[in-house]
XYZ file of C-alpha atoms in Angstrom:
778
model
C 0.000 0.000 0.000
C 1.362 3.491 -0.824
C 2.247 5.772 2.048
C 0.683 9.014 0.717
C -2.705 7.350 0.170
C -3.851 7.456 3.787
C -1.498 10.123 5.191
C -4.050 12.421 6.831
C -6.134 9.744 8.528
C -3.068 7.757 9.515
C -1.470 10.736 11.228
C -4.625 11.471 13.238
C -5.039 7.856 14.313
C -1.343 7.625 15.155
C -1.626 10.634 17.441
C -4.648 9.154 19.239
C -3.389 5.598 19.613
C 0.317 6.011 20.221
C 1.083 9.448 21.668
C 4.086 8.124 23.625
C 6.018 6.725 20.646
C 6.518 9.694 18.329
C 9.054 8.616 15.703
C 7.355 9.699 12.529
C 5.792 13.033 13.464
C 2.603 13.759 11.482
C 2.460 16.933 9.481
C -0.513 18.152 11.499
C 1.524 17.951 14.727
C 4.365 19.873 13.137
C 2.000 22.637 12.011
C 0.364 22.760 15.446
C 3.747 23.028 17.162
C 4.801 25.936 15.024
C 1.432 27.694 15.407
C 1.591 27.456 19.183
C 1.527 30.589 21.252
C 4.361 29.228 23.414
C 6.988 30.959 21.277
C 5.279 34.313 21.710
C 5.115 33.761 25.439
C 8.791 32.882 25.601
C 9.748 35.942 23.588
C 7.605 38.161 25.795
C 9.221 36.661 28.910
C 12.710 37.176 27.427
C 11.820 40.783 26.614
C 10.620 41.397 30.165
C 13.765 39.791 31.581
C 15.945 42.027 29.393
C 14.013 45.093 30.584
C 14.467 43.954 34.188
C 18.202 43.494 33.539
C 18.453 47.035 32.105
C 16.552 48.434 35.091
C 18.909 46.682 37.528
C 21.962 47.978 35.669
C 20.519 51.526 35.710
C 19.809 51.194 39.446
C 23.388 50.072 40.087
C 24.684 52.992 38.056
C 22.480 55.448 39.963
C 23.642 54.050 43.301
C 27.275 54.398 42.200
C 26.787 58.023 41.076
C 24.949 58.878 44.311
C 27.751 57.313 46.311
C 30.282 59.459 44.460
C 28.143 62.539 45.071
C 27.982 61.691 48.770
C 31.776 61.455 48.927
C 32.145 64.801 47.190
C 29.660 66.448 49.558
C 31.491 64.981 52.562
C 34.745 66.396 51.233
C 33.185 69.796 50.632
C 31.772 69.799 54.184
C 35.235 69.117 55.650
C 36.783 71.865 53.532
C 33.986 74.262 54.491
C 34.672 73.569 58.172
C 38.366 74.380 57.654
C 37.466 77.599 55.864
C 35.080 78.596 58.674
C 37.822 78.042 61.243
C 40.250 80.196 59.253
C 37.557 82.865 58.793
C 36.932 82.929 62.538
C 40.638 83.414 63.124
C 40.701 86.242 60.597
C 37.671 87.972 62.154
C 39.235 87.641 65.598
C 42.457 89.193 64.345
C 40.591 92.076 62.737
C 38.607 92.644 65.949
C 41.809 92.833 67.970
C 43.249 95.269 65.443
C 40.236 97.572 65.699
C 40.374 97.419 69.505
C 44.091 98.273 69.506
C 43.426 101.169 67.139
C 40.724 102.597 69.409
C 43.005 102.305 72.431
C 45.779 104.128 70.593
C 43.513 106.972 69.544
C 42.346 107.431 73.129
C 45.935 107.592 74.385
C 46.851 110.149 71.737
C 43.938 112.378 72.767
C 44.950 112.206 76.401
C 48.508 113.089 75.576
C 47.421 116.008 73.391
C 45.297 117.394 76.146
C 48.167 117.085 78.585
C 50.600 118.912 76.344
C 48.155 121.668 75.614
C 47.841 122.458 79.343
C 51.629 122.605 79.877
C 52.201 125.850 77.995
C 55.474 126.551 79.671
C 56.989 123.161 79.088
C 60.150 123.025 77.112
C 59.383 121.852 73.576
C 61.743 119.623 71.841
C 62.984 120.354 68.431
C 60.645 118.777 65.869
C 63.428 117.536 63.651
C 65.239 115.963 66.584
C 62.072 114.215 67.732
C 61.418 112.877 64.239
C 64.936 111.533 63.999
C 64.542 109.907 67.375
C 61.284 108.213 66.326
C 62.814 106.990 63.106
C 65.821 105.696 64.937
C 63.610 103.739 67.334
C 61.499 102.223 64.486
C 64.499 101.067 62.531
C 65.812 99.300 65.566
C 62.501 97.394 66.186
C 63.242 93.610 65.604
C 59.679 92.921 64.448
C 59.938 95.435 61.642
C 63.334 94.121 60.690
C 62.005 90.540 60.612
C 59.018 91.476 58.463
C 61.327 93.237 56.020
C 63.537 90.172 55.819
C 60.534 87.895 55.252
C 59.300 90.171 52.464
C 62.708 90.020 50.823
C 62.805 86.198 51.050
C 59.322 85.910 49.589
C 60.171 88.314 46.788
C 63.246 86.250 45.948
C 61.184 82.989 46.221
C 63.526 81.591 48.862
C 60.686 79.510 50.216
C 62.635 77.214 52.510
C 64.352 80.076 54.336
C 61.107 82.014 54.610
C 59.406 78.950 56.043
C 62.093 78.385 58.639
C 62.028 82.055 59.673
C 58.263 82.080 60.074
C 58.316 78.900 62.134
C 60.945 80.371 64.456
C 59.106 83.650 64.830
C 55.758 82.000 65.519
C 57.246 80.103 68.426
C 58.136 83.433 70.062
C 54.975 85.464 69.598
C 52.047 83.288 68.432
C 51.095 82.299 72.004
C 48.685 83.435 74.691
C 49.284 83.859 78.415
C 48.050 81.412 81.013
C 45.076 83.579 81.939
C 43.849 83.470 78.361
C 43.868 87.282 77.986
C 44.408 88.718 74.565
C 47.895 89.873 73.644
C 48.472 93.616 73.535
C 47.851 95.680 70.407
C 51.426 95.515 69.203
C 51.604 91.740 69.295
C 48.162 91.472 67.676
C 49.236 93.676 64.805
C 52.409 91.669 64.444
C 50.398 88.453 64.387
C 48.257 89.798 61.592
C 51.356 90.679 59.607
C 52.728 87.165 60.039
C 49.436 85.610 58.912
C 49.492 87.746 55.797
C 52.970 86.592 54.907
C 52.049 82.967 55.604
C 49.256 83.331 53.073
C 51.733 84.670 50.517
C 54.070 81.766 51.267
C 51.193 79.303 50.816
C 50.380 80.683 47.366
C 54.003 80.469 46.312
C 54.319 76.880 47.558
C 51.173 75.847 45.671
C 52.359 77.449 42.417
C 55.785 75.917 42.858
C 54.304 72.448 43.434
C 52.260 72.628 40.251
C 55.238 73.167 37.985
C 55.384 70.320 35.391
C 59.144 69.994 35.541
C 59.317 69.739 39.318
C 61.056 66.601 40.567
C 59.463 64.233 43.064
C 61.950 65.283 45.738
C 61.174 68.967 45.299
C 57.462 68.212 45.265
C 57.760 66.448 48.603
C 59.609 69.436 50.073
C 56.936 71.804 48.812
C 54.105 69.701 50.217
C 55.948 69.372 53.505
C 56.181 73.157 53.612
C 52.412 73.452 53.258
C 52.001 70.969 56.075
C 54.384 72.954 58.307
C 52.327 76.117 57.898
C 49.124 74.208 58.777
C 47.729 73.737 55.253
C 47.329 69.951 55.211
C 44.075 69.781 53.139
C 45.563 72.163 50.576
C 48.742 70.100 50.397
C 46.797 66.878 49.792
C 44.699 68.520 47.100
C 47.864 69.758 45.423
C 49.288 66.224 45.574
C 46.284 64.772 43.748
C 46.194 67.574 41.218
C 49.890 67.287 40.460
C 49.852 63.539 39.919
C 46.665 63.847 37.891
C 48.292 66.399 35.580
C 51.364 64.241 35.151
C 49.208 61.183 34.396
C 47.233 63.101 31.764
C 50.435 64.275 30.085
C 51.778 60.719 29.964
C 48.504 59.384 28.565
C 48.298 62.121 25.918
C 51.852 61.344 24.868
C 51.037 57.643 24.487
C 47.665 57.887 22.692
C 49.125 58.416 19.175
C 50.823 55.010 19.398
C 47.607 53.110 20.245
C 46.960 52.456 16.557
C 50.365 50.762 16.340
C 50.119 48.655 19.502
C 46.524 47.530 18.955
C 46.762 44.521 21.275
C 48.859 45.897 24.129
C 47.779 49.540 24.272
C 45.280 48.766 27.040
C 48.006 47.179 29.172
C 50.171 50.289 28.810
C 47.283 52.602 29.709
C 46.504 50.384 32.695
C 50.129 50.557 33.807
C 50.107 54.365 33.605
C 46.847 54.806 35.514
C 47.357 52.304 38.303
C 50.993 53.249 38.709
C 49.879 56.836 39.338
C 47.283 55.652 41.864
C 49.872 53.559 43.660
C 52.318 56.476 43.808
C 49.666 58.840 45.155
C 48.728 56.318 47.814
C 52.356 55.870 48.833
C 53.118 59.614 48.926
C 49.926 60.335 50.860
C 50.763 57.711 53.451
C 54.320 59.043 53.806
C 53.444 62.735 54.053
C 50.022 62.722 55.694
C 49.774 59.379 57.468
C 46.589 57.308 57.672
C 43.839 59.883 57.460
C 40.287 58.729 56.529
C 39.529 62.060 54.895
C 42.596 61.850 52.712
C 41.783 58.241 51.836
C 38.325 59.315 50.677
C 39.917 61.960 48.470
C 42.255 59.354 46.960
C 39.364 56.962 46.286
C 37.330 59.689 44.610
C 40.285 60.811 42.497
C 41.173 57.225 41.557
C 37.630 56.391 40.490
C 37.615 59.416 38.216
C 40.886 58.323 36.597
C 39.659 54.726 36.215
C 36.497 55.930 34.476
C 38.632 57.956 32.088
C 40.812 54.889 31.505
C 37.806 52.698 30.657
C 36.577 55.328 28.203
C 39.960 55.393 26.471
C 40.055 51.585 26.240
C 36.728 51.584 24.396
C 37.628 54.584 22.245
C 40.993 53.251 21.065
C 39.917 49.619 20.657
C 40.387 47.951 17.242
C 37.335 46.772 15.311
C 35.277 44.795 17.873
C 34.923 41.755 15.590
C 38.663 41.508 14.923
C 41.092 39.099 16.543
C 43.146 42.064 17.770
C 40.124 43.351 19.697
C 39.609 40.135 21.652
C 43.331 39.862 22.325
C 43.433 43.467 23.538
C 40.338 42.952 25.707
C 41.790 39.845 27.353
C 45.106 41.564 28.038
C 43.236 44.558 29.462
C 41.281 42.380 31.901
C 44.389 40.484 32.944
C 46.577 43.534 33.607
C 43.989 45.813 35.199
C 42.697 43.172 37.599
C 46.269 42.303 38.528
C 46.863 45.967 39.384
C 43.619 46.079 41.364
C 44.711 43.031 43.307
C 47.917 44.818 44.317
C 45.982 47.864 45.516
C 43.544 45.786 47.574
C 46.267 45.094 50.120
C 46.341 48.850 50.769
C 42.593 49.155 51.251
C 41.666 50.281 47.731
C 39.165 47.980 46.001
C 38.425 48.924 42.420
C 37.755 45.498 40.869
C 33.968 45.798 40.920
C 34.029 49.323 39.517
C 36.472 48.288 36.821
C 34.386 45.303 35.739
C 31.244 47.435 35.786
C 32.902 49.858 33.372
C 34.643 47.317 31.119
C 32.098 44.464 31.041
C 29.883 45.950 28.277
C 32.919 46.474 26.057
C 34.348 42.993 26.706
C 30.979 41.331 26.111
C 30.545 43.236 22.855
C 33.981 42.145 21.644
C 33.290 38.509 22.574
C 29.877 38.536 20.915
C 31.085 40.050 17.639
C 34.107 37.741 17.494
C 31.933 34.684 18.009
C 29.597 35.900 15.272
C 32.560 36.156 12.933
C 33.787 32.700 13.923
C 30.280 31.288 13.524
C 30.142 32.515 9.937
C 33.519 30.967 9.202
C 32.485 27.601 10.651
C 29.170 27.525 8.794
C 30.821 28.477 5.500
C 33.443 25.795 6.009
C 30.871 23.108 6.881
C 28.477 23.758 4.005
C 31.277 24.013 1.421
C 33.308 21.099 2.794
C 34.394 18.938 -0.111
C 35.172 16.123 2.370
C 38.349 15.395 0.463
C 39.721 13.278 3.253
C 36.569 11.179 3.233
C 35.777 10.590 -0.407
C 36.941 7.114 -1.437
C 36.419 5.776 -4.903
C 32.884 4.550 -5.429
C 32.571 0.859 -4.694
C 35.886 0.588 -2.903
C 36.542 1.088 0.787
C 39.150 3.611 1.944
C 42.693 2.373 2.140
C 44.458 1.825 5.427
C 46.822 4.690 4.699
C 43.985 7.176 4.365
C 41.696 5.920 7.121
C 43.598 7.399 10.067
C 43.265 10.859 8.501
C 39.522 10.604 8.085
C 38.500 11.328 11.638
C 38.429 15.071 10.933
C 37.068 16.580 7.758
C 38.172 19.957 6.510
C 35.249 21.601 8.294
C 36.154 19.795 11.534
C 39.729 20.988 11.283
C 38.456 24.514 10.635
C 36.175 24.309 13.669
C 38.969 23.317 16.029
C 41.329 25.805 14.395
C 39.108 28.784 15.179
C 38.384 27.440 18.673
C 42.077 27.081 19.462
C 42.795 30.483 17.955
C 40.279 32.068 20.324
C 41.609 30.136 23.297
C 45.155 31.265 22.531
C 44.080 34.833 23.305
C 42.109 34.088 26.483
C 43.892 34.984 29.721
C 43.252 33.488 33.190
C 41.375 36.536 34.461
C 39.212 36.499 31.336
C 38.344 32.891 32.085
C 37.411 33.722 35.677
C 35.113 36.622 34.778
C 33.860 35.584 31.321
C 34.512 31.832 31.228
C 30.823 30.956 31.397
C 30.028 33.272 28.488
C 32.855 31.824 26.391
C 31.800 28.223 27.107
C 28.191 29.039 26.213
C 29.349 30.534 22.929
C 31.368 27.392 22.222
C 28.175 25.386 22.675
C 26.356 27.684 20.273
C 29.169 27.306 17.753
C 28.945 23.531 17.971
C 25.153 23.659 17.663
C 25.426 25.672 14.461
C 28.132 23.345 13.182
C 25.909 20.316 13.797
C 22.921 22.044 12.205
C 24.993 22.725 9.119
C 26.141 19.089 9.010
C 22.494 18.037 9.161
C 21.910 20.149 6.069
C 24.861 18.483 4.391
C 23.446 15.005 5.062
C 20.773 13.784 2.618
C 17.154 14.395 3.444
C 15.305 17.220 5.212
C 16.333 18.142 8.729
C 14.155 17.733 11.772
C 13.679 21.488 11.677
C 14.075 23.035 8.252
C 14.415 26.462 9.865
C 17.508 25.494 11.847
C 19.751 27.007 9.202
C 18.379 29.970 7.304
C 17.647 29.661 3.609
C 20.225 32.361 3.011
C 22.895 29.760 3.748
C 22.774 27.371 0.783
C 24.518 24.030 1.020
C 26.854 23.635 -1.897
C 27.751 19.976 -1.379
C 25.890 16.916 -0.084
C 27.418 13.914 1.625
C 25.879 11.220 -0.583
C 27.938 8.105 0.165
C 27.848 6.168 3.417
C 31.546 6.853 3.929
C 31.081 10.602 3.653
C 28.112 10.633 6.026
C 29.886 8.479 8.585
C 32.978 10.654 8.345
C 30.957 13.778 9.130
C 29.376 12.052 12.117
C 32.750 10.775 13.259
C 34.192 14.275 12.982
C 31.411 15.764 15.107
C 31.793 12.945 17.653
C 35.566 13.413 17.869
C 35.185 17.161 18.407
C 32.495 16.861 21.070
C 33.907 13.867 22.901
C 37.634 14.546 22.740
C 38.969 17.717 21.136
C 36.633 20.405 22.456
C 36.583 19.160 26.095
C 40.374 18.926 25.999
C 40.631 22.449 24.589
C 38.511 23.968 27.390
C 39.854 21.762 30.187
C 41.738 24.713 31.669
C 38.396 26.486 32.177
C 37.042 23.806 34.478
C 40.414 23.284 36.126
C 40.432 26.960 37.025
C 36.821 26.678 38.198
C 37.759 23.864 40.557
C 40.829 25.717 41.763
C 38.855 28.890 42.471
C 36.228 26.939 44.408
C 38.918 25.319 46.530
C 40.617 28.630 47.330
C 37.849 31.215 47.604
C 34.711 29.099 47.323
C 32.496 32.016 46.248
C 31.518 33.704 43.021
C 30.601 37.000 44.670
C 31.351 39.969 42.450
C 32.274 37.915 39.372
C 29.114 38.607 37.381
C 26.626 36.346 35.573
C 29.049 35.206 32.858
C 31.807 33.990 35.173
C 33.309 30.534 35.149
C 31.081 29.646 38.130
C 27.958 29.947 35.943
C 28.717 26.769 33.940
C 29.064 23.257 35.294
C 31.055 20.718 33.296
C 28.375 18.040 33.440
C 25.691 20.356 32.075
C 28.047 21.723 29.440
C 29.008 18.234 28.261
C 25.361 17.156 28.264
C 24.559 20.007 25.910
C 27.257 18.777 23.525
C 25.791 15.287 23.655
C 22.338 16.655 22.938
C 23.645 18.271 19.753
C 25.271 14.988 18.756
C 21.968 13.195 19.360
C 20.291 15.495 16.846
C 22.890 14.631 14.214
C 22.727 10.910 14.982
C 18.931 10.799 14.908
C 18.764 12.615 11.592
C 21.244 10.203 10.049
C 19.333 7.179 11.358
C 15.975 8.557 10.141
C 17.110 9.262 6.628
C 19.056 6.002 6.414
C 16.198 3.774 7.607
C 13.538 5.562 5.573
C 15.685 5.407 2.460
C 15.763 1.639 2.928
C 12.076 1.214 3.768
C 10.530 3.391 1.057
C 11.099 2.608 -2.598
C 9.369 4.851 -5.120
C 6.826 5.892 -2.516
C 6.006 2.354 -1.424
C 6.985 0.629 1.780
C 9.160 -2.469 1.542
C 7.956 -3.511 5.011
C 4.366 -4.133 3.900
C 2.185 -6.155 6.286
C 0.652 -8.008 3.319
C 3.714 -10.202 3.169
C 2.376 -11.863 6.340
C -0.963 -12.687 4.662
C 0.373 -15.100 2.081
C -0.578 -18.661 2.887
C 2.215 -20.993 3.795
C 3.224 -24.004 5.793
C 3.712 -23.911 9.500
C 7.206 -22.541 10.144
C 7.673 -24.943 13.014
C 7.744 -27.831 10.537
C 9.795 -25.967 7.976
C 13.302 -27.384 7.670
C 14.868 -24.051 6.843
C 12.800 -21.168 8.263
C 14.224 -17.723 7.505
C 13.182 -14.137 8.189
C 11.219 -12.251 5.558
C 13.164 -10.990 2.568
C 13.015 -7.280 3.605
C 14.590 -8.138 6.949
C 17.250 -10.212 5.247
C 17.938 -7.221 3.022
C 18.083 -4.979 6.108
C 20.649 -7.307 7.650
C 22.757 -7.079 4.509
C 22.419 -3.290 4.461
C 23.558 -2.986 8.073
C 26.407 -5.383 7.401
C 27.546 -3.254 4.481
C 27.324 -0.084 6.573
C 29.284 -1.727 9.371
C 32.036 -2.594 6.923
C 32.276 1.019 5.772
C 32.137 2.267 9.359
C 34.988 -0.046 10.303
C 37.192 1.743 7.750
C 35.962 5.315 8.119
C 35.551 5.272 11.908
C 38.745 3.386 12.518
C 39.422 3.148 16.236
C 35.933 4.472 17.079
C 34.170 1.201 17.868
C 31.908 2.845 20.398
C 30.423 5.275 17.943
C 29.975 2.433 15.459
C 27.956 0.488 18.031
C 25.859 3.522 18.871
C 24.955 4.195 15.255
C 24.134 0.579 14.367
C 22.125 0.105 17.549
C 20.151 3.255 16.829
C 19.531 2.165 13.244
C 18.073 -1.161 14.389
C 15.999 0.602 17.006
C 14.744 3.053 14.382
C 13.424 0.198 12.251
C 11.523 -1.254 15.206
C 10.177 2.187 16.095
C 8.904 2.624 12.560
C 7.078 -0.713 12.708
C 5.571 0.184 16.065
C 4.320 3.601 14.952
C 3.356 2.917 11.311
C -0.435 2.704 11.425
C -0.721 1.606 7.794
C 1.221 -1.507 8.730
C -1.267 -2.419 11.470
C -4.361 -1.471 9.474
C -3.791 -4.544 7.319
C -4.254 -6.862 10.287
C -7.394 -5.018 11.361
C -9.040 -5.284 7.936
C -11.801 -7.856 8.421
C -11.970 -8.578 4.719
C -8.533 -10.150 4.834
C -8.047 -13.688 6.106
C -5.146 -14.061 8.603
C -3.126 -17.248 8.821
C -1.190 -18.635 11.821
C 1.923 -18.825 9.655
C 1.785 -15.054 9.193
C 1.928 -14.515 12.953
C 4.802 -16.971 13.193
C 6.719 -15.156 10.458
C 6.133 -11.752 12.056
C 7.362 -12.925 15.452
C 10.376 -14.588 13.849
C 11.234 -11.317 12.076
C 11.067 -9.450 15.378
C 13.326 -11.950 17.105
C 15.644 -11.648 14.121
C 15.950 -7.893 14.759
C 16.854 -8.568 18.377
C 19.492 -11.086 17.296
C 20.967 -8.506 14.918
C 21.569 -6.256 17.906
C 22.840 -9.093 20.086
C 25.257 -10.427 17.519
C 26.336 -6.943 16.602
C 27.541 -6.573 20.180
C 25.799 -3.303 20.817
C 23.044 -2.438 23.332
C 19.982 -4.530 22.536
C 17.632 -3.920 25.470
C 15.817 -0.927 23.863
C 15.264 -3.053 20.738
C 14.105 -5.977 22.837
C 11.607 -3.845 24.736
C 10.126 -2.392 21.554
C 9.993 -5.838 19.946
C 8.075 -7.178 22.961
C 5.491 -4.438 22.476
C 5.151 -5.269 18.768
C 4.802 -9.029 19.439
C 2.138 -8.386 22.082
C 0.247 -6.138 19.694
C 0.527 -8.650 16.851
C -0.745 -11.494 19.029
C -3.690 -9.328 20.091
C -4.468 -8.454 16.457
C -4.377 -12.067 15.291
C -6.362 -13.245 18.325
C -9.071 -10.755 17.460
C -9.269 -12.461 14.043
C -9.824 -15.950 15.534
C -6.212 -17.119 15.334
C -5.319 -19.029 18.487
C -1.792 -18.004 19.587
C -1.500 -20.954 21.979
C -1.811 -23.497 19.205
C -0.168 -21.470 16.441
C 3.009 -20.337 18.156
C 5.944 -22.536 19.179
C 7.934 -21.847 22.327
C 10.003 -18.676 22.592
C 13.203 -20.726 22.596
C 12.361 -21.952 19.096
C 12.167 -18.398 17.764
C 15.447 -17.505 19.458
C 17.291 -20.499 18.066
C 15.767 -20.024 14.609
C 16.797 -16.347 14.542
C 20.352 -17.262 15.577
C 20.505 -19.949 12.919
C 19.281 -17.486 10.311
C 21.998 -15.039 11.323
C 24.615 -17.748 10.864
C 23.288 -18.760 7.485
C 23.129 -15.186 6.234
C 26.633 -14.489 7.483
C 27.902 -17.600 5.691
C 26.172 -16.507 2.516
C 23.806 -19.521 2.267
C 20.856 -17.220 1.669
C 20.595 -14.280 -0.642
C 19.144 -10.906 0.195
C 17.537 -8.135 -1.676
C 19.724 -5.453 -3.122
C 19.886 -2.153 -1.340
C 17.910 0.482 -3.141
C 17.988 4.163 -2.272
C 14.767 6.170 -2.050
C 13.725 9.662 -0.892
C 13.570 9.970 2.867
C 10.957 11.521 5.094
C 11.562 13.304 8.394
C 10.652 11.617 11.632
C 11.429 12.211 15.225
C 12.255 9.908 18.079
C 13.822 10.139 21.458
C 14.949 6.759 22.762
C 17.788 6.503 25.238
C 20.093 3.545 24.825
C 20.389 1.037 27.611
C 23.801 0.409 28.999
C 23.538 -3.384 29.061
C 24.789 -5.559 26.263
C 25.599 -9.241 25.907
C 27.700 -11.198 23.476
C 26.186 -13.098 20.570
C 25.418 -16.707 21.549
C 26.002 -17.976 18.054
C 29.268 -19.073 16.568
C 29.924 -15.793 14.751
C 33.425 -14.508 15.413
C 34.300 -10.930 16.172
C 35.862 -10.557 12.747
C 32.469 -11.320 11.137
C 30.352 -9.015 13.282
C 29.222 -5.764 11.720
C 30.245 -3.693 14.725
C 33.471 -5.012 16.175
C 34.090 -4.150 19.809
C 36.253 -5.153 22.711
C 34.788 -7.035 25.617
C 35.627 -4.098 27.883
C 33.429 -1.861 25.777
C 30.547 -4.294 26.150
C 30.598 -3.975 29.912
C 30.402 -0.158 29.898
C 29.220 1.080 26.507
C 29.397 4.806 25.806
C 26.644 6.620 23.922
C 25.926 10.085 22.658
C 23.348 10.638 25.393
C 24.437 10.671 29.014
C 22.636 7.730 30.699
C 22.262 9.795 33.869
C 20.387 12.583 32.147
């Protein structure tokens, strides 16, 4: 019976009767799945999560800016308090000056009145009196000292002026024990000294800000400000001076960034954090451990780090280039190393630095992986499989077989992976290891999807690879298809895990030392577990394996739109098989055995040394045939047609064919329990169908041991070539879907077939613990 004839009704009945064994997915189910509203809901949820992420990032940014504003306000409050204290001193000095002036005027008036009453007193000569006054003034030590200070300040002899002022202040800038104010003369002298101290302060500040000033001279200048009681001013000058020097160094280096595209960020990092370290050291030496000064240093350092992050983004090479990812990794490594050194001194800038640099690093990683993804897809869909293409009709030679485990596309895949890993630094792994590993999984997914397009037949999801990516070559021969599968298996099972082993080693090491992922971000190495990562790789391999098995089995079953496994072959009248001297399986199953034997021979050459993958593929192929029989409603409709007479020999032949499939798996030395379970279901269903048509199973069927022995004997005869089989004919394939996990148990064939004759050779050790694409624990 033709398959298209009853497609619609068969699909509906298949969905109702056997919802748990979806191997050949009806077209109606596919349309319903794609018309589901689940995708819209997922997209809406993803959109809301992205909005929530943006809101959280904005909130963090606002908190950071408010924290900076709070620090600035605190600093301004401290400075305002200092200014108020100095203003109070100035007002007090001015008040004393006014009081002294009033006292002097009163004394002058009293003296004038006294002299006016003494008319007969002898008057001194005016010129003599003036000379006497001048002589007294010139001999006043205070006036002489002020003149000397003015001369020193005019000549910018700051050190001498400072020493003189310090000495003079010790003599006169005191109060008596009773706390009374000093007399008018001392008050005026104090005011004069304060004025000259202010002049000295201005000169010290201007001197400190000179670009050519050496570090030693700068320290002397700042010490001078401290000695005259201007500590806050001195610290501000320190920060300003080092900031100016840093900006000059950065401006001088910027023109060379286009030359040193990979290491420019490391040089900028060295300049910035070296300046911060020097400021911290100088501040500690000159000013000691002062919380206010430390706050100023933190505020100044954060400003310089923000400027540094801006320069890193501005001077970065093209984000999708290899130089960009190399530069980004070097930047993370060097800057975090510098931050680690500063943490021992109480300065923690790692979180701020990652907050500023993370968007840039993630952009570079994303664009580089997009570029690599395009290269891998182009390589896979244009792969000429030169290493895999033997001459038609002849197996590959022994000299070529060892080279066939990686096709050109597989070599390209590992080449780009290793090229990326060569640029990744340890700190990049710690902070972005999870993101990089996730991108590797996406790369492998796209690689597998492209291989599915290269294999004959439609993919499980025709939208997996966009139509804009045409496949130029198809893997038509069994050798080519097996080589592609072997390449994907080798990458996922051996090469890729080995390439990223340092990621998980570092993850384990970090957990043993620190044990926490606090402050590392969502894309850190802590975000990915090896078991889950490896399971994702295996899931991608399962997709490739299942597609190969579907198209291979369906190409065998369907010939010019008709099924070779037609149930009508069990309706032909015949003798009881129990009395037949040479009972054999049906011709289609004999042909299937020959087809699997041929494939096993090719796999033994192409997948040389990969016995495990050979067993997995052949086991899955046998299981796929049984799944098709179980789910193909057209097959079972024949037995339910009341117009057709069923014979006991038909039931015997069907059960013998099923036992024959089990023996194929057993003698092939690959896991047979899934096949055995499915065969049991088919036998039970067949017995029920024949019983409903008045065929007594008790009288018609021999013992189970007879079927087992007959199937083993048939295997031996077919292996020895005593029975012919149908030729293998290719036909268009149809997409189906299944999800059967292989059982881990396997037993050796009980017949006399040697390992050299089996179509999936394997060591006894492999039989005890077989390895499959799918993790048995999942």
